[in-house]
Coordinates of N, CA, C and O in Angstrom, one line a residue:
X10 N 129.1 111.4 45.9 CA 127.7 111.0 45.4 C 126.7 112.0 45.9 O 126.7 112.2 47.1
X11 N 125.5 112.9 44.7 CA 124.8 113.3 45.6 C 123.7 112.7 45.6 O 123.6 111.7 44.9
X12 N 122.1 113.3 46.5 CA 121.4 112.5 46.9 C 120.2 113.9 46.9 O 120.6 115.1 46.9
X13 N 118.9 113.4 46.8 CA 117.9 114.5 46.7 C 117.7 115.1 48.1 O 117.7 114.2 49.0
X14 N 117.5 115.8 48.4 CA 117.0 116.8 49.8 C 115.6 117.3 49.5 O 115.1 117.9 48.5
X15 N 115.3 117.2 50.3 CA 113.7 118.6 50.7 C 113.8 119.5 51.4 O 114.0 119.1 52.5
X16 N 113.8 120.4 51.3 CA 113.4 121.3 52.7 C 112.1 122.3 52.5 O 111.7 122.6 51.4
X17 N 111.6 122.7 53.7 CA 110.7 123.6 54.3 C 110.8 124.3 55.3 O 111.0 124.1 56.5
X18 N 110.7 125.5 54.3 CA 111.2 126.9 55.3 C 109.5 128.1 55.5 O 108.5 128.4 54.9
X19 N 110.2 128.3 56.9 CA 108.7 128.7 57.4 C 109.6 130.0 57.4 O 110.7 129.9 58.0
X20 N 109.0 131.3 56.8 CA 109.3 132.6 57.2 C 108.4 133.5 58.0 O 107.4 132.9 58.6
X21 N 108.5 134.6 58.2 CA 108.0 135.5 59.3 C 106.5 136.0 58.2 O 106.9 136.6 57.2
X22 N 105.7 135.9 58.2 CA 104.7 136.3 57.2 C 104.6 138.2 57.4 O 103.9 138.6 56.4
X23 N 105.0 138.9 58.0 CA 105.0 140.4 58.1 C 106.2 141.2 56.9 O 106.4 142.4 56.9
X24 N 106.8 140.3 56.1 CA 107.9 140.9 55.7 C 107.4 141.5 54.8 O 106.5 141.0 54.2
X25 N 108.0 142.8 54.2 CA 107.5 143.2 53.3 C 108.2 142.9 51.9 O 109.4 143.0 51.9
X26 N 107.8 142.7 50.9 CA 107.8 142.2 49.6 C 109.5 142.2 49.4 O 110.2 141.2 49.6
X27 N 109.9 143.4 49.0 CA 111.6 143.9 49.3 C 112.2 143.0 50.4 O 113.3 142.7 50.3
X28 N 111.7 142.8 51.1 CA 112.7 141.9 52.1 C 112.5 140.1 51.9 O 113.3 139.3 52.1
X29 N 111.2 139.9 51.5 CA 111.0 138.4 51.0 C 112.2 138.8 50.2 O 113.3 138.7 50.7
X30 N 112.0 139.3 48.7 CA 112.9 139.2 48.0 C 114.0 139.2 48.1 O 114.6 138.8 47.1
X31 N 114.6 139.7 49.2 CA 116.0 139.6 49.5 C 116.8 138.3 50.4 O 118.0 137.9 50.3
X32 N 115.3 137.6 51.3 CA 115.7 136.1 51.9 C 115.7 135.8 50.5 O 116.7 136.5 50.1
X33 N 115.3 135.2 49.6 CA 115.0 134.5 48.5 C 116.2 134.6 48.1 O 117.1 133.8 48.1
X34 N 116.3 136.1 47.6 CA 118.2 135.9 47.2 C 118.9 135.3 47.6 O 119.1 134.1 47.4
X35 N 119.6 135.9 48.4 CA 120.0 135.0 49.4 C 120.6 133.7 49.8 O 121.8 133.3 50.0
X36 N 118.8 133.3 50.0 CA 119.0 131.9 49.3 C 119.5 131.0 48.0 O 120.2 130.1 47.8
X37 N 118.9 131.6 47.5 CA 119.4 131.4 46.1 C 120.9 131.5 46.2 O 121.5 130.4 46.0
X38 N 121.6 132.6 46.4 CA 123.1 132.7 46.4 C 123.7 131.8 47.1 O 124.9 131.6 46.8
X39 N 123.3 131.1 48.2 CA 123.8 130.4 49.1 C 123.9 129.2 48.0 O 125.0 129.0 47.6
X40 N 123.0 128.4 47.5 CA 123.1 127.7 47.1 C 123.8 127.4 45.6 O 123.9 126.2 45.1
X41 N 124.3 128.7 44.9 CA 124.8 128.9 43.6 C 126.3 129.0 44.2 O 127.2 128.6 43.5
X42 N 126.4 129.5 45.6 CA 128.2 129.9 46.2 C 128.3 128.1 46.6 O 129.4 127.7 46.7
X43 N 127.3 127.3 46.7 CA 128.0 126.5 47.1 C 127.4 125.1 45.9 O 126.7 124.1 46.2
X44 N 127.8 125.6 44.9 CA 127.3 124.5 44.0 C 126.4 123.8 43.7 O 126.4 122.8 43.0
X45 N 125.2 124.3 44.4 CA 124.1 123.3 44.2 C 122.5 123.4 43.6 O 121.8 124.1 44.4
X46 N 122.2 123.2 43.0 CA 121.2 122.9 42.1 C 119.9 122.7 43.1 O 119.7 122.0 44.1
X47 N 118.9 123.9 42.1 CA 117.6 123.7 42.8 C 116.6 123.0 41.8 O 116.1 123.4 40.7
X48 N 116.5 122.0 42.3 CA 115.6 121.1 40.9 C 113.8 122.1 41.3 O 113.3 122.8 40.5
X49 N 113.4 122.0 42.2 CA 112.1 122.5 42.1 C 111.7 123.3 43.6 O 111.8 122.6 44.6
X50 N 111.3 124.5 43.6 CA 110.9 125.7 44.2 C 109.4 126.0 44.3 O 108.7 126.4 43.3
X51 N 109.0 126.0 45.1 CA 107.5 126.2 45.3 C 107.2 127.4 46.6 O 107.8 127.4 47.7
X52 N 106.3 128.4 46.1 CA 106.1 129.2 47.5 C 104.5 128.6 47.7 O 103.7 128.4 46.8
X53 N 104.3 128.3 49.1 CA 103.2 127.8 49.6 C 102.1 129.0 50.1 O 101.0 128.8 50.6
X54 N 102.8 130.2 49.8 CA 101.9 131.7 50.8 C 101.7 131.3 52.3 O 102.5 130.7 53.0
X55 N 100.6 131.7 52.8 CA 100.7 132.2 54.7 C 99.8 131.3 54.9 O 98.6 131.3 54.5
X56 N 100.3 130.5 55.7 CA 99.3 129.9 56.1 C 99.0 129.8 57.3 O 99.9 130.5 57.7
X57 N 97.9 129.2 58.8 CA 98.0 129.4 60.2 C 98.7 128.1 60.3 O 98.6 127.1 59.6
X58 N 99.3 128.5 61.4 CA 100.5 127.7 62.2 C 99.4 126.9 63.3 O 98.5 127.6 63.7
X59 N 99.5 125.7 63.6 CA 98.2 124.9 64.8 C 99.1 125.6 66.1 O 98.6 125.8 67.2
X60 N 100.3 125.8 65.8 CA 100.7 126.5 67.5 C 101.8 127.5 67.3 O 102.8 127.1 66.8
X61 N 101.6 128.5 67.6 CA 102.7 130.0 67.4 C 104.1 129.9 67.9 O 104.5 129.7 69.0
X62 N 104.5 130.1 67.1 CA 105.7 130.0 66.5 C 106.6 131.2 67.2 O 106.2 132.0 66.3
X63 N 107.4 132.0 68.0 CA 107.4 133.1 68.7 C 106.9 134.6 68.4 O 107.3 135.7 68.0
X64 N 105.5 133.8 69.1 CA 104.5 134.9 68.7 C 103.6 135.3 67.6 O 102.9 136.3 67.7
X65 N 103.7 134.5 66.2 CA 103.3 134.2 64.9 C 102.6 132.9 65.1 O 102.7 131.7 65.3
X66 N 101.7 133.7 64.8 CA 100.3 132.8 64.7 C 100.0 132.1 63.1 O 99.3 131.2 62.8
X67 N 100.8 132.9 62.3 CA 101.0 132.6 60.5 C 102.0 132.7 60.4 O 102.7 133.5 61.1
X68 N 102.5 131.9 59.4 CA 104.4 131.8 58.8 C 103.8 131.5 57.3 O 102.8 130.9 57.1
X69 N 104.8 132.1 56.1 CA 105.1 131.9 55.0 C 106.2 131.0 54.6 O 107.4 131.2 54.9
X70 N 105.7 129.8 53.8 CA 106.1 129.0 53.5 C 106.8 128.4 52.1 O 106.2 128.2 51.0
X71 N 108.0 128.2 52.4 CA 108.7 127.9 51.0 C 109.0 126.2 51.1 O 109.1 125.5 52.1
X72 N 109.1 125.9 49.8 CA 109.6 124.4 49.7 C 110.8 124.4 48.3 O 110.6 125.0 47.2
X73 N 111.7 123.8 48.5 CA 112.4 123.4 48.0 C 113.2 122.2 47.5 O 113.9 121.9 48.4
X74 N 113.4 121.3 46.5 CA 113.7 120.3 46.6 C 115.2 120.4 45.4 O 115.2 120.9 44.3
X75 N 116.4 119.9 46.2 CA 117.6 120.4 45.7 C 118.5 118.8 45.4 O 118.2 117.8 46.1
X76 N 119.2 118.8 44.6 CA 120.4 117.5 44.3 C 121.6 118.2 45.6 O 121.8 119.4 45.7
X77 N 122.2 117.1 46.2 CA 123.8 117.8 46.6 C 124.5 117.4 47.5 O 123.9 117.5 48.6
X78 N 125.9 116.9 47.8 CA 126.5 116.0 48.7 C 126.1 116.0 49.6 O 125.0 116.5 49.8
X79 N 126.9 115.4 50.5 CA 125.9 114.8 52.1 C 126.1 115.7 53.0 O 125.5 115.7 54.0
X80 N 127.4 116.9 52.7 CA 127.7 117.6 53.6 C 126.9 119.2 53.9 O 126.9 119.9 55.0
X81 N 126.3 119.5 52.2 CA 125.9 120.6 52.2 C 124.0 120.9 53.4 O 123.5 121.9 53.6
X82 N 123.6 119.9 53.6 CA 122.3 120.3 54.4 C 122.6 120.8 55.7 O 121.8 121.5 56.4
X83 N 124.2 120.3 56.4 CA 124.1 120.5 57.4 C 125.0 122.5 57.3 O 125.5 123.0 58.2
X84 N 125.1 122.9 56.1 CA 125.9 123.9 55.7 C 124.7 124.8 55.7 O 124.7 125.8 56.5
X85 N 123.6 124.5 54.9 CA 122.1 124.9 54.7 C 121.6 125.6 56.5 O 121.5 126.8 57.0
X86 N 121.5 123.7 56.9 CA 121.2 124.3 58.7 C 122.1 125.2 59.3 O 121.5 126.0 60.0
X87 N 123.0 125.3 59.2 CA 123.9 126.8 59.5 C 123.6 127.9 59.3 O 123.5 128.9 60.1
X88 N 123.5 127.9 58.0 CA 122.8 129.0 57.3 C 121.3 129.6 57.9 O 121.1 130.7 58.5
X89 N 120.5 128.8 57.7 CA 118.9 129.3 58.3 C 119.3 129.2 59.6 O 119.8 130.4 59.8
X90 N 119.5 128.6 60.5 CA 119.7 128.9 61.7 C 120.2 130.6 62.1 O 119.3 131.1 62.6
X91 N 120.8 131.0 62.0 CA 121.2 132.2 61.9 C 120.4 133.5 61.3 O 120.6 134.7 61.5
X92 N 119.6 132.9 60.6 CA 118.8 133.8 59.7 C 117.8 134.5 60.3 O 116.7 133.9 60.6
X93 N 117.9 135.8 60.6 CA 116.4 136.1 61.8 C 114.8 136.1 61.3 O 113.8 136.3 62.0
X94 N 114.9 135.8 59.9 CA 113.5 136.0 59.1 C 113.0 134.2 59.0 O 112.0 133.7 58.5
X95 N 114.0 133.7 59.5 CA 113.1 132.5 59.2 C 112.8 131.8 60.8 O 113.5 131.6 61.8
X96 N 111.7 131.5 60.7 CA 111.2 130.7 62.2 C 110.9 129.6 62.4 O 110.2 129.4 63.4
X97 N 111.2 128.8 61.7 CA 111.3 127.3 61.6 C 111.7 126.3 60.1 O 111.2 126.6 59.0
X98 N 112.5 125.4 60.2 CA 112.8 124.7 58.7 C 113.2 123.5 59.0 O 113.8 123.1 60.1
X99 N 112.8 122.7 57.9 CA 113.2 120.9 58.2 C 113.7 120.6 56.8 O 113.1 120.9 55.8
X100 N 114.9 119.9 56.9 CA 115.5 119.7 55.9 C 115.3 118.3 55.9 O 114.9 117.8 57.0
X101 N 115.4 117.6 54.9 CA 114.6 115.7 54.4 C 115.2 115.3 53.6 O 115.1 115.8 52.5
X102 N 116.3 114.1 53.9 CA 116.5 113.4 52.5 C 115.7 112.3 51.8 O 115.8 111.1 52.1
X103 N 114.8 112.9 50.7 CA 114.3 111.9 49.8 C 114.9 110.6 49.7 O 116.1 110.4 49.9
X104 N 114.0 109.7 49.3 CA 114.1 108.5 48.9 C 113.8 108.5 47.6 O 113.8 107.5 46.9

């Protein structure tokens, strides 16, 4: 059975264009290698952080809202975790 997710990914706001584009892939690939569907994608741009983030006073902000079994977010968290461009993310299962 799947179920809706959210997430919000905060990236390093210094990256240059070429390298966004390459998290994004990426991501994207991550979630095409593991079957799952991005219902809706939104970039939020840079916005200030109320408390710095290591050393980042601004992070760039993605949202994503995806369909997909119960096992793949904690597959997701694996994934960003590991990722050096991103500096914070919360994944959310919709109601």
């Amino acid at each position: 059975m799947t179920s809706i997710y959210e997430t919000t990914i905060l990236v390093k706001p210094d990256l240059a264009n070429d390298q966004l584009k390459n998290l994004n892939l990426s991501i994207d690939n991550f979630f095409s290698e593991n079957k799952v569907s991005i219902g809706y994608s939104e970039d939020w741009g840079i916005k200030n952080l109320k408390s710095s983030i290591n050393k980042y006073s601004k992070a760039s902000f993605k949202f994503m809202r995806f369909n997909s079994s119960s096992d793949f977010p904690k597959k997701l968290d694996s994934f960003l975790k590991f990722n050096t461009d991103c500096l914070r993310f919360l994944i959310t299962k919709s109601e």
